[in-house]
Coordinates of C-alpha atoms in Angstrom, one line a residue:
M20 CA -6.1 -11.6 7.8
N21 CA -4.4 -14.9 7.8
R22 CA -1.6 -12.4 6.8
P23 CA -1.2 -9.8 9.1
A24 CA 1.1 -6.6 8.1
T25 CA 2.4 -3.9 9.9
V26 CA 1.9 -0.3 9.6
R27 CA 4.1 1.6 7.4
R28 CA 4.7 -1.2 5.3
G29 CA 4.3 -1.1 1.9
L30 CA 7.6 -1.2 0.3
H31 CA 7.4 -0.7 -3.5
P32 CA 10.1 -2.3 -5.4
T33 CA 10.7 0.8 -7.8
A34 CA 12.1 3.8 -7.4
R35 CA 9.7 5.7 -7.9
P36 CA 6.5 5.7 -5.7
F37 CA 3.5 3.7 -7.8
T38 CA 0.7 6.5 -6.3
S39 CA 2.1 10.3 -7.3
S40 CA 0.3 12.4 -4.9
P41 CA 0.1 15.8 -6.7
L42 CA 2.1 18.6 -5.6
P43 CA 0.1 21.7 -3.9
P44 CA 1.0 24.4 -6.4
K45 CA 2.6 27.1 -4.3
R46 CA 0.8 29.9 -3.3
A47 CA -2.4 28.4 -4.5
A48 CA -5.5 28.6 -3.5
R49 CA -7.7 25.4 -2.4
C50 CA -9.2 23.7 -5.8
H51 CA -12.6 24.7 -6.2
A52 CA -15.0 22.1 -4.4
L53 CA -17.0 20.3 -6.5
L54 CA -21.1 21.3 -6.4
G55 CA -23.7 19.3 -5.6
L56 CA -22.0 16.2 -4.8
D57 CA -24.7 15.1 -1.7
K58 CA -27.1 15.5 -4.5
L59 CA -25.9 13.2 -6.7
F60 CA -25.2 10.0 -5.0
K61 CA -26.4 8.9 -2.1
G62 CA -23.9 7.3 1.0
S63 CA -20.2 9.1 0.5
S64 CA -16.8 7.0 0.7
A65 CA -17.1 7.7 4.1
A66 CA -16.2 4.8 6.8
P67 CA -19.2 4.3 8.7
Q68 CA -19.4 4.0 12.3
P69 CA -16.8 1.1 14.0
Q70 CA -18.8 -1.5 15.7
P71 CA -17.1 -2.5 19.5
P72 CA -15.2 -5.7 18.0
P73 CA -15.6 -8.5 20.1
L74 CA -13.1 -9.0 23.2
L75 CA -11.4 -12.5 23.0
D76 CA -10.2 -14.6 26.0
P77 CA -6.9 -13.5 26.9
D78 CA -6.7 -16.7 28.9
A79 CA -7.2 -18.9 25.5
P80 CA -4.3 -21.1 24.6
E81 CA -1.6 -19.3 23.0
L82 CA -0.5 -19.5 19.4
E83 CA 2.9 -20.5 17.5
P84 CA 4.2 -21.0 21.2
E85 CA 7.7 -22.5 19.5
F86 CA 8.5 -19.0 17.5
Q87 CA 7.0 -16.8 21.3
S88 CA 10.0 -19.0 22.7
W89 CA 12.6 -18.4 20.3
L90 CA 11.3 -14.3 20.7
R91 CA 12.0 -14.4 24.8
R92 CA 15.2 -16.2 23.8
E93 CA 16.1 -13.7 21.7
G94 CA 15.5 -10.2 24.0
L95 CA 11.9 -9.9 23.4
P96 CA 11.1 -7.9 26.2
T97 CA 7.6 -8.8 27.7
Q98 CA 4.8 -7.5 25.8
P99 CA 1.5 -6.4 27.4
L100 CA 0.0 -8.0 24.1
L101 CA -1.0 -11.4 23.1
L102 CA -1.1 -13.5 20.1
R103 CA -4.9 -14.9 19.4
Q104 CA -6.8 -16.2 16.9
C105 CA -9.1 -13.3 15.9
G106 CA -11.5 -14.8 13.3
R107 CA -11.4 -14.4 9.5
E108 CA -8.3 -11.6 9.9
G109 CA -5.9 -14.5 11.1
R110 CA -3.9 -13.8 13.6
G111 CA -3.2 -10.6 15.6
L112 CA -2.5 -9.1 19.1
V113 CA -4.8 -8.6 21.1
A114 CA -4.5 -6.5 24.6
A115 CA -3.6 -9.0 27.7
R116 CA -5.2 -6.6 30.1
P117 CA -6.5 -3.0 30.1
L118 CA -4.6 -0.5 29.1
P119 CA -4.2 3.3 29.5
R120 CA -3.7 5.6 26.6
G121 CA 0.4 6.4 26.6
E122 CA 1.3 2.8 27.5
T123 CA 4.0 1.0 25.4
L124 CA 1.9 -1.9 23.7
L125 CA 5.2 -3.1 21.7
Q126 CA 8.6 -3.4 21.6
V127 CA 10.9 -4.8 19.4
P128 CA 14.9 -4.1 19.7
D129 CA 17.2 -3.9 17.2
S130 CA 18.6 -7.4 17.2
L131 CA 15.0 -8.8 16.1
L132 CA 15.1 -6.5 13.3
I133 CA 15.8 -8.3 9.7
T134 CA 17.8 -5.6 7.5
A135 CA 19.6 -5.2 4.6
E136 CA 22.9 -5.1 6.2
R137 CA 22.4 -7.7 7.7
A138 CA 21.3 -9.7 5.3
A139 CA 23.6 -9.7 3.3
E140 CA 27.0 -10.9 6.0
E141 CA 24.0 -14.0 7.1
S142 CA 24.0 -14.8 3.3
C143 CA 25.5 -17.7 1.6
L144 CA 26.4 -15.8 -0.5
A145 CA 28.2 -13.2 1.7
P146 CA 31.7 -13.7 0.7
L147 CA 30.8 -12.8 -3.5
L148 CA 28.2 -9.9 -1.8
R149 CA 31.6 -8.1 -0.2
N150 CA 33.3 -8.2 -3.5
L151 CA 30.6 -6.6 -5.4
P152 CA 30.3 -2.8 -6.4
T153 CA 28.1 -0.5 -4.2
A154 CA 25.0 0.3 -5.3
T155 CA 24.2 4.0 -6.2
S156 CA 21.6 4.1 -3.4
S157 CA 20.6 1.2 -1.0
T158 CA 17.4 2.7 -0.7
A159 CA 16.6 2.6 -4.0
T160 CA 13.2 1.0 -3.7
A161 CA 11.8 2.4 -0.9
T162 CA 8.6 4.9 -1.6
P163 CA 7.8 7.6 0.8
S164 CA 5.8 7.3 3.9
S165 CA 3.0 9.4 4.7
S166 CA 3.4 9.1 8.2
S167 CA 6.5 11.0 10.3
S168 CA 8.2 9.2 13.0
S169 CA 8.8 11.1 16.2
A170 CA 12.9 10.4 16.4
A171 CA 15.8 12.6 15.4
P172 CA 16.8 10.6 11.8
S173 CA 20.0 8.8 12.2
S174 CA 23.0 8.9 10.2
P175 CA 22.4 7.2 6.5
P176 CA 23.1 3.9 6.4
A177 CA 26.1 2.2 5.3
P178 CA 26.2 1.9 1.4
L179 CA 25.0 -2.3 0.3
P180 CA 26.0 -3.7 -2.8
L181 CA 22.5 -4.1 -3.7
P182 CA 19.3 -2.7 -2.7
E183 CA 17.4 -3.6 0.2
W184 CA 14.5 -5.3 -1.0
S185 CA 17.1 -7.7 -3.4
L186 CA 19.0 -8.3 0.3
M187 CA 16.3 -9.6 2.0
A188 CA 14.6 -11.1 -0.3
L189 CA 18.0 -13.1 -1.4
L190 CA 17.7 -14.1 2.8
L191 CA 14.3 -15.4 3.1
A192 CA 15.0 -17.1 0.2
E193 CA 17.3 -18.8 1.4
L194 CA 16.1 -19.6 4.9
R195 CA 13.3 -20.7 3.0
G196 CA 14.8 -24.0 1.4
R197 CA 16.8 -24.6 4.6
L198 CA 14.0 -25.1 6.2
A199 CA 12.2 -27.4 3.9
A200 CA 15.4 -29.6 4.0
G201 CA 15.0 -29.8 7.6
D202 CA 17.9 -27.1 8.2
I203 CA 17.3 -24.9 11.5
S204 CA 20.7 -23.7 11.8
S205 CA 20.0 -20.0 11.0
R206 CA 18.4 -18.2 13.7
W207 CA 15.8 -16.9 12.2
S208 CA 13.9 -20.6 11.0
P209 CA 11.2 -20.3 13.9
Y210 CA 10.1 -16.9 12.3
V211 CA 10.6 -18.1 9.0
A212 CA 8.7 -20.9 9.1
V213 CA 5.4 -19.1 10.7
L214 CA 5.5 -17.1 7.1
P215 CA 2.6 -17.6 4.9
Q216 CA 3.0 -20.2 2.0
R217 CA 1.1 -18.0 -0.2
P218 CA 1.6 -14.6 1.4
G219 CA -1.8 -14.1 -0.9
T220 CA -0.2 -10.5 -3.0
V221 CA -0.7 -9.9 -6.6
L222 CA 2.8 -11.5 -7.2
D223 CA 0.4 -14.7 -6.1
W224 CA -2.1 -14.5 -8.6
P225 CA -1.2 -16.1 -12.7
A226 CA -0.1 -13.0 -14.8
K227 CA -3.1 -13.5 -17.5
E228 CA -5.8 -13.5 -14.3
A229 CA -4.6 -10.0 -13.3
K230 CA -4.5 -7.7 -16.8
Q231 CA -8.0 -10.2 -17.2
L232 CA -9.0 -8.5 -13.3
L233 CA -8.2 -5.0 -13.6
R234 CA -8.9 -4.1 -17.0
G235 CA -9.6 -0.8 -17.0
S236 CA -8.8 0.2 -13.2
P237 CA -5.6 2.6 -12.5
L238 CA -4.7 -0.7 -10.4
L239 CA -3.2 -2.8 -13.2
R240 CA -0.2 -0.2 -13.3
L241 CA 0.3 -1.3 -9.1
A242 CA -0.3 -4.4 -10.2
D243 CA 2.3 -3.9 -13.6
S244 CA 5.0 -2.1 -11.3
I245 CA 4.9 -4.4 -9.1
T246 CA 5.0 -7.8 -11.3
A247 CA 8.0 -5.8 -13.1
A248 CA 10.0 -4.9 -10.6
A249 CA 10.3 -8.5 -8.8
A250 CA 10.9 -9.4 -12.7
A251 CA 13.8 -7.2 -12.4
S252 CA 15.0 -8.3 -9.0
W253 CA 15.8 -11.9 -10.4
Q254 CA 17.2 -10.8 -13.6
E255 CA 19.5 -8.8 -10.8
L256 CA 20.2 -10.9 -8.1
E257 CA 20.3 -14.4 -10.9
P258 CA 23.7 -14.0 -12.1
I259 CA 25.0 -14.2 -8.6
I260 CA 22.9 -16.8 -7.5
S261 CA 24.5 -19.0 -10.3
R262 CA 27.8 -17.7 -9.6
G263 CA 27.9 -18.7 -5.5
R264 CA 26.6 -21.7 -6.8
A265 CA 29.6 -22.6 -9.2
E266 CA 32.0 -21.4 -6.8
G267 CA 30.2 -23.6 -4.1
L268 CA 28.9 -21.0 -1.9
V269 CA 25.0 -22.2 -1.6
P270 CA 24.6 -25.3 -0.3
D271 CA 23.4 -28.5 -2.2
H272 CA 19.8 -28.2 -0.3
V273 CA 19.0 -24.9 -0.6
P274 CA 17.4 -24.2 -4.4
L275 CA 17.3 -20.7 -4.5
A276 CA 14.6 -20.9 -7.6
K277 CA 12.9 -18.2 -9.3
A278 CA 9.6 -19.4 -7.3
D279 CA 11.5 -19.2 -3.9
L280 CA 12.6 -15.6 -4.5
D281 CA 8.8 -14.4 -5.6
W282 CA 8.0 -16.4 -3.0
A283 CA 10.2 -13.7 -0.3
F284 CA 9.2 -10.6 -2.5
G285 CA 5.8 -11.3 -1.8
V286 CA 6.6 -11.5 1.9
L287 CA 8.6 -8.1 1.8
L288 CA 6.1 -6.5 -0.2
S289 CA 4.0 -7.5 2.2
R290 CA 5.8 -7.3 5.6
C291 CA 7.9 -4.2 5.6
I292 CA 8.5 -1.7 8.0
R293 CA 10.1 1.6 7.2
L294 CA 11.6 3.9 9.9
P295 CA 11.9 7.1 8.8
G296 CA 13.7 7.7 12.6
R297 CA 16.5 5.6 10.7
A298 CA 17.1 7.3 7.3
D299 CA 13.6 5.2 5.6
M300 CA 15.5 2.2 6.0
Q301 CA 13.4 -0.9 5.4
V302 CA 13.2 -4.0 8.3
L303 CA 11.2 -7.7 8.6
A304 CA 10.5 -6.9 12.5
P305 CA 9.6 -10.4 13.9
W306 CA 5.6 -10.1 16.3
A307 CA 5.6 -5.9 15.4
D308 CA 4.2 -7.6 11.7
L309 CA 1.1 -9.4 13.3
L310 CA -0.7 -6.6 14.1
N311 CA -3.3 -6.2 11.2
H312 CA -4.6 -3.1 9.9
D313 CA -8.1 -1.1 10.5
V314 CA -9.1 1.5 7.5
A315 CA -11.1 3.2 10.5
A316 CA -7.6 3.5 13.2
E317 CA -6.7 6.2 13.8
A318 CA -3.5 8.3 12.2
G319 CA -1.7 8.4 15.3
C320 CA -1.8 4.4 15.8
H321 CA 1.3 3.5 14.1
L322 CA 4.7 1.9 15.1
D323 CA 7.7 3.9 15.5
W324 CA 11.5 4.1 15.8
D325 CA 13.0 4.7 20.0
E326 CA 16.8 5.2 20.0
G327 CA 16.5 4.7 23.7
A328 CA 14.1 2.1 23.8
G329 CA 15.4 -1.2 24.1
A330 CA 17.9 -3.1 25.8
G331 CA 20.4 -3.7 22.9
P332 CA 20.8 -7.0 21.3
R333 CA 21.8 -10.4 23.0
G334 CA 24.8 -11.9 22.1
S335 CA 22.9 -14.2 19.4
G336 CA 22.7 -11.2 16.7
S337 CA 24.7 -11.5 14.2
G338 CA 26.0 -8.8 11.6
S339 CA 27.5 -5.7 12.0
G340 CA 25.0 -3.0 14.0
A341 CA 24.4 -5.8 16.1
G342 CA 25.6 -3.4 19.3
R343 CA 23.3 -0.8 18.6
G344 CA 20.3 0.4 20.6
G345 CA 16.8 1.3 20.0
A346 CA 14.0 -0.6 19.0
L347 CA 10.6 -0.4 17.2
V348 CA 7.4 0.9 19.4
L349 CA 4.0 1.1 19.5
R350 CA 2.2 3.8 22.2
A351 CA -1.4 3.2 23.1
D352 CA -3.4 6.0 21.6
R353 CA -6.4 5.2 23.1
Q354 CA -7.8 3.0 25.9
Y355 CA -7.8 -1.1 25.6
A356 CA -9.8 -3.7 27.2
A357 CA -8.6 -7.1 27.9
G358 CA -9.2 -9.0 25.3
Q359 CA -9.6 -6.6 22.2
Q360 CA -7.3 -6.7 19.4
V361 CA -4.8 -3.4 18.8
Y362 CA -5.0 -2.4 15.5
V363 CA -2.7 -0.1 13.2
S364 CA -3.1 2.2 10.2
Y365 CA -0.6 0.9 7.0
G366 CA -1.6 4.3 5.8
P367 CA -4.5 5.9 3.9
K368 CA -4.8 3.0 1.4
S369 CA -7.5 2.1 -1.0
S370 CA -9.4 -1.7 -1.2
G371 CA -6.9 -2.1 -4.2
E372 CA -3.6 -0.9 -3.2
L373 CA -4.1 -3.2 -0.3
L374 CA -5.1 -6.1 -2.2
L375 CA -2.7 -6.2 -4.4
S376 CA 0.6 -5.2 -2.1
Y377 CA -0.8 -6.9 1.4
G378 CA -3.3 -9.7 0.4
F379 CA -6.7 -8.4 2.3
C380 CA -9.2 -7.0 1.0
P381 CA -11.2 -4.3 3.2
P382 CA -15.3 -3.5 1.8
P383 CA -14.7 -0.3 -0.5
A384 CA -17.5 1.3 0.2
A385 CA -16.5 1.0 3.6
N386 CA -13.0 2.9 3.2
P387 CA -12.7 6.6 3.4
H388 CA -9.6 6.0 1.3
Q389 CA -11.4 4.4 -1.7
D390 CA -10.5 6.5 -4.8
Y391 CA -9.6 6.7 -8.3
K392 CA -6.1 7.4 -9.8
L393 CA -7.1 9.6 -12.6
K394 CA -3.3 9.4 -14.5
L395 CA -2.8 13.1 -16.6
A396 CA -0.1 13.6 -18.8
V397 CA 1.2 16.4 -21.8
D398 CA 0.8 14.9 -25.0
Q399 CA 3.8 14.5 -25.9
R400 CA 2.8 13.0 -29.2
N401 CA 0.0 15.1 -30.3
D402 CA 0.3 18.8 -28.6
P403 CA 2.6 20.8 -30.3
L404 CA 3.5 22.9 -27.3
A405 CA 3.9 19.9 -25.6
E406 CA 7.5 20.6 -24.6
L407 CA 6.4 24.5 -23.5
K408 CA 4.1 23.3 -21.2
V409 CA 6.9 20.2 -19.9
Q410 CA 9.2 22.9 -19.0
A411 CA 6.5 25.5 -17.8
L412 CA 5.0 22.4 -15.7
A413 CA 8.8 22.1 -14.0
R414 CA 9.0 25.8 -13.4
H415 CA 6.2 25.3 -11.1
G416 CA 8.1 21.6 -9.5
L417 CA 5.0 19.8 -11.6
P418 CA 6.5 16.4 -13.1
P419 CA 4.9 15.8 -17.0
E420 CA 2.5 13.1 -16.0
L421 CA 0.7 12.7 -12.5
E422 CA -2.0 10.6 -10.7
F423 CA -4.8 12.3 -8.7
P424 CA -7.3 10.6 -6.6
L425 CA -10.5 11.1 -7.1
K426 CA -12.7 10.6 -3.9
L427 CA -16.5 11.2 -3.8
E428 CA -16.1 14.4 -1.6
G429 CA -14.6 16.3 -4.1
L430 CA -11.0 16.9 -6.5
P431 CA -7.8 16.9 -5.3
E432 CA -5.7 20.1 -5.2
G433 CA -4.0 21.1 -8.1
L434 CA -5.8 18.7 -10.9
L435 CA -8.0 21.5 -12.1
Q436 CA -5.4 23.4 -12.6
Y437 CA -3.4 21.0 -14.2
L438 CA -6.3 20.2 -16.2
A439 CA -6.2 23.8 -17.8
L440 CA -3.1 23.6 -18.7
L441 CA -2.7 20.6 -20.5
E442 CA -6.2 21.2 -22.5
A443 CA -4.8 24.6 -23.4
R444 CA -3.6 26.0 -26.7
P445 CA -1.8 29.0 -26.2
K446 CA -0.9 31.2 -29.6
V447 CA 2.8 31.6 -28.6
A448 CA 5.2 30.2 -25.9
Q449 CA 5.1 33.5 -23.4
E450 CA 1.6 33.0 -23.4
T451 CA 1.9 29.1 -21.8
F452 CA 5.0 29.7 -19.1
D453 CA 2.3 33.0 -18.2
L454 CA -0.5 30.6 -17.7
A455 CA 0.9 28.2 -15.5
S456 CA 2.4 31.2 -13.4
L457 CA -1.3 32.4 -12.9
L458 CA -2.6 28.8 -12.3
F459 CA -0.5 27.7 -10.3
E460 CA 0.9 30.7 -8.4
G461 CA -2.0 33.0 -8.1
G462 CA -4.7 29.7 -8.5
S463 CA -6.7 31.8 -10.4
F464 CA -8.3 30.5 -14.5
P465 CA -7.7 33.4 -16.5
L466 CA -9.5 34.0 -20.0
L467 CA -7.2 32.8 -23.1
D468 CA -8.0 34.6 -26.2
G469 CA -11.5 34.6 -25.2
E470 CA -12.1 31.3 -23.6
D471 CA -12.2 30.5 -20.4
T472 CA -9.6 28.7 -18.9
L473 CA -11.8 26.9 -15.7
V474 CA -13.9 25.6 -18.2
L475 CA -11.6 23.8 -20.1
A476 CA -10.2 22.1 -17.0
L477 CA -14.2 20.6 -16.2
R478 CA -14.4 19.7 -19.9
G479 CA -11.2 17.7 -19.9
L480 CA -12.2 16.1 -16.8
S481 CA -15.8 15.1 -17.9
G482 CA -14.5 13.5 -21.4
R483 CA -11.9 11.7 -19.8
C484 CA -14.4 9.9 -17.1
A485 CA -16.3 9.2 -19.9
A486 CA -13.2 7.5 -21.1
A487 CA -12.2 6.1 -18.1
I488 CA -15.9 4.2 -17.6
K489 CA -15.8 2.9 -21.2
E490 CA -12.6 0.8 -20.3
Y491 CA -13.9 -1.7 -18.2
P492 CA -14.3 -5.1 -19.1
T493 CA -17.7 -5.9 -17.1
S494 CA -20.7 -3.9 -17.0
L495 CA -21.9 -1.7 -13.4
E496 CA -24.6 -4.3 -13.3
V497 CA -22.6 -7.5 -13.5
D498 CA -19.9 -6.4 -11.2
Q499 CA -22.8 -5.8 -8.5
A500 CA -23.6 -9.1 -8.7
L501 CA -20.7 -10.6 -8.3
A502 CA -19.6 -8.2 -5.5
A503 CA -22.7 -9.0 -4.0
G504 CA -21.4 -12.7 -4.0
A505 CA -18.7 -12.1 -2.2
V506 CA -21.0 -11.8 0.5
A507 CA -22.4 -14.9 0.9
A508 CA -19.3 -17.2 -0.1
V509 CA -17.2 -15.6 2.6
T510 CA -19.4 -15.3 5.7
N511 CA -20.6 -18.9 4.6
R512 CA -17.3 -20.3 4.7
P513 CA -15.5 -20.8 7.8
P514 CA -12.5 -18.5 8.9
R515 CA -9.2 -21.0 8.5
G516 CA -7.7 -21.3 12.3
P517 CA -4.1 -21.0 13.0
R518 CA -1.4 -21.1 10.8
R519 CA 2.1 -23.2 11.5
A520 CA 5.1 -23.7 10.1
P521 CA 5.5 -23.7 6.2
A522 CA 6.4 -27.6 5.7
S523 CA 3.6 -28.9 7.8
A524 CA 0.2 -26.3 7.5
T525 CA -2.8 -27.5 9.6
T526 CA -6.0 -25.7 10.2
A527 CA -7.1 -25.6 14.1
P528 CA -11.3 -26.5 14.2
A529 CA -13.6 -23.3 13.5
A530 CA -16.8 -22.2 14.5
P531 CA -18.7 -21.4 10.8
A532 CA -19.3 -18.1 10.3
T533 CA -23.5 -17.1 10.9
T534 CA -25.2 -17.1 7.9
T535 CA -25.9 -13.0 7.1
N536 CA -29.5 -11.6 5.6
A537 CA -28.3 -8.0 5.7
D538 CA -28.2 -5.9 2.8
P539 CA -25.1 -7.0 0.4
S540 CA -25.0 -3.3 -0.4
S541 CA -24.7 -2.7 2.5
P542 CA -20.9 -1.1 3.2
A543 CA -21.2 -3.1 7.1
S544 CA -22.4 -6.3 5.6
L545 CA -19.6 -6.7 3.7
P546 CA -16.7 -9.0 4.9
T547 CA -13.7 -8.2 4.5
L548 CA -11.7 -10.7 2.3
G549 CA -8.8 -12.6 4.5
T550 CA -5.4 -13.7 2.2
E551 CA -6.7 -17.4 2.4
D552 CA -10.0 -15.5 0.9
V553 CA -8.4 -13.9 -2.1
C554 CA -5.8 -16.4 -2.9
V555 CA -9.4 -18.7 -4.5
S556 CA -10.2 -16.8 -7.5
S557 CA -13.6 -17.3 -7.6
L558 CA -12.9 -14.3 -4.4
R559 CA -10.6 -12.7 -5.7
A560 CA -12.9 -12.3 -8.5
A561 CA -15.2 -10.5 -6.7
A562 CA -13.1 -8.4 -4.7
V563 CA -12.3 -6.8 -7.5
A564 CA -15.5 -6.5 -8.6
G565 CA -16.4 -4.1 -6.1
I566 CA -13.5 -2.3 -6.0
R567 CA -14.2 -1.8 -9.5
V568 CA -18.2 -0.9 -8.5
R569 CA -16.6 2.4 -6.2
E570 CA -14.0 3.5 -8.8
R571 CA -17.1 4.0 -11.2
Q572 CA -18.9 5.7 -8.9
I573 CA -16.4 7.6 -8.1
L574 CA -16.4 8.4 -11.5
Q575 CA -20.1 9.0 -12.4
R576 CA -19.9 11.3 -9.3
T577 CA -17.1 13.3 -10.7
Q578 CA -17.9 13.2 -14.6
A579 CA -22.0 14.6 -13.1
A580 CA -20.2 17.0 -10.8
A581 CA -17.9 18.8 -13.0
A582 CA -20.9 19.0 -15.3
G583 CA -22.9 20.7 -12.8
Q584 CA -20.2 23.0 -11.8
L585 CA -19.2 23.5 -15.6
A586 CA -23.1 25.1 -15.5
E587 CA -22.9 27.2 -12.8
V588 CA -19.5 28.6 -15.1
K589 CA -21.7 28.9 -18.0
R590 CA -24.3 30.6 -15.8
A591 CA -22.3 33.5 -14.0
A592 CA -20.6 33.9 -17.6
R593 CA -24.2 34.7 -18.8
E594 CA -25.4 36.7 -16.3
A595 CA -22.1 38.7 -16.1
R596 CA -22.0 39.5 -19.9
A597 CA -25.9 40.7 -19.0
R598 CA -25.1 42.9 -16.6
R599 CA -21.9 44.7 -18.6
R600 CA -25.1 45.6 -21.4

């Protein structure tokens, strides 16, 4: 990808997660597995065995030498990694020499991290920001991370006048304006100079096109959340910027326009790292954000915060916290050969989540985390027992609205229990609470007025899958053709060369990719679309088509398996009645 990212970023600009993970019911048994899945479809959502990546020449010329010189001046320790052009993935970090398991591959000291606190103090609007009332939560825009840090939690960060998302975006937009005007007075100018002109996230998509492409997919909810959060941040910042300009705080050559803030939001969305070891603080980490993602990367291959690492900042660091030590580190989870690219995992994200938030799209058929997020909710309008069901769910720690990630392999825990409560029609209030207790505490599906609640759940699941399939604006065959067209379009398009400074981006010559005659439906033959690719409308449409194909396959398999399990439940009930006779 021309816009590489790092692990555990996924900053999402809302106060709640975009993707709710089902909460496992208390003492509940594992959900009933779907029956006969292997007979319904060929293939699965499991990733194919990865092929050994090509080794890159460690003696090749270094990329971005000015940026790397700046890193060294600012205190970056010597690293056993090199910055190289990694084909269609763009820039990436490769092993400079053979590296054993457990060795520290990457170390970025605290002084090189852009934090919200530093952003607030280094902004041209700092005098104004100091006088703003403290925000209720300086981390309100962060989302829970699926990975954990081995470091002990540190003390909570100091209260901030605005959310982290807004403060860092404000500084980035200012630095972009300064750089475009030739002002390189900021210490961060060399870093901003190598950031992409277009981060490639959904914020770069035309709004109308995004709605058309994502119609029928749960990804439309994610896209709407991202764009709404960016718009809300701009509305929050615009009056502050206007006041700062009126008070003469904003230099004339720094526009701080909406376009600059939108660019900054895209950079944060695709490059921010969250640090569980530092109270979930969000940071930008130069050098670390050049690590690329691999869907097959081991779960342990992620960045951690190490309080004992790092030599602390050199005198150039400014802002509060400039005296603390600690560093962001990556340790080898396996052996690396010289010239082998080092990958990390950004988390168990679907191809659609990676596309919208990071600007690249791995083949959905090769992504083991590909899913369809089925949204379930209490029907507040038509269910006369809606309020009682909301109360019953709350007693078991469950919200009235929840997303369940469907996959090809089976159902997520708690889905059928949740559906059974939604579909049931108890006659008295106490039955609602009793039913919830049996479902979520005991993990059983009782009879309610002679009707099996498991049957209700399976019927509800099948009906929702059928309705979801009808929501797609195109047929499966059309989407399959569009997705297959991406193979030829991308494999015959030469990868972009190294990215230079935003003001004068250039591309180095690159050898054309070899044309492939492989089966376009094979996961191994599908190319990963990088930032430069997904910024092209036709390839973006092809990428989304491939995602829609996989989502529909998941829905179809789930629907068929639910029907199979429903038939099995009915058969077992008939046999039980026959035995009783």
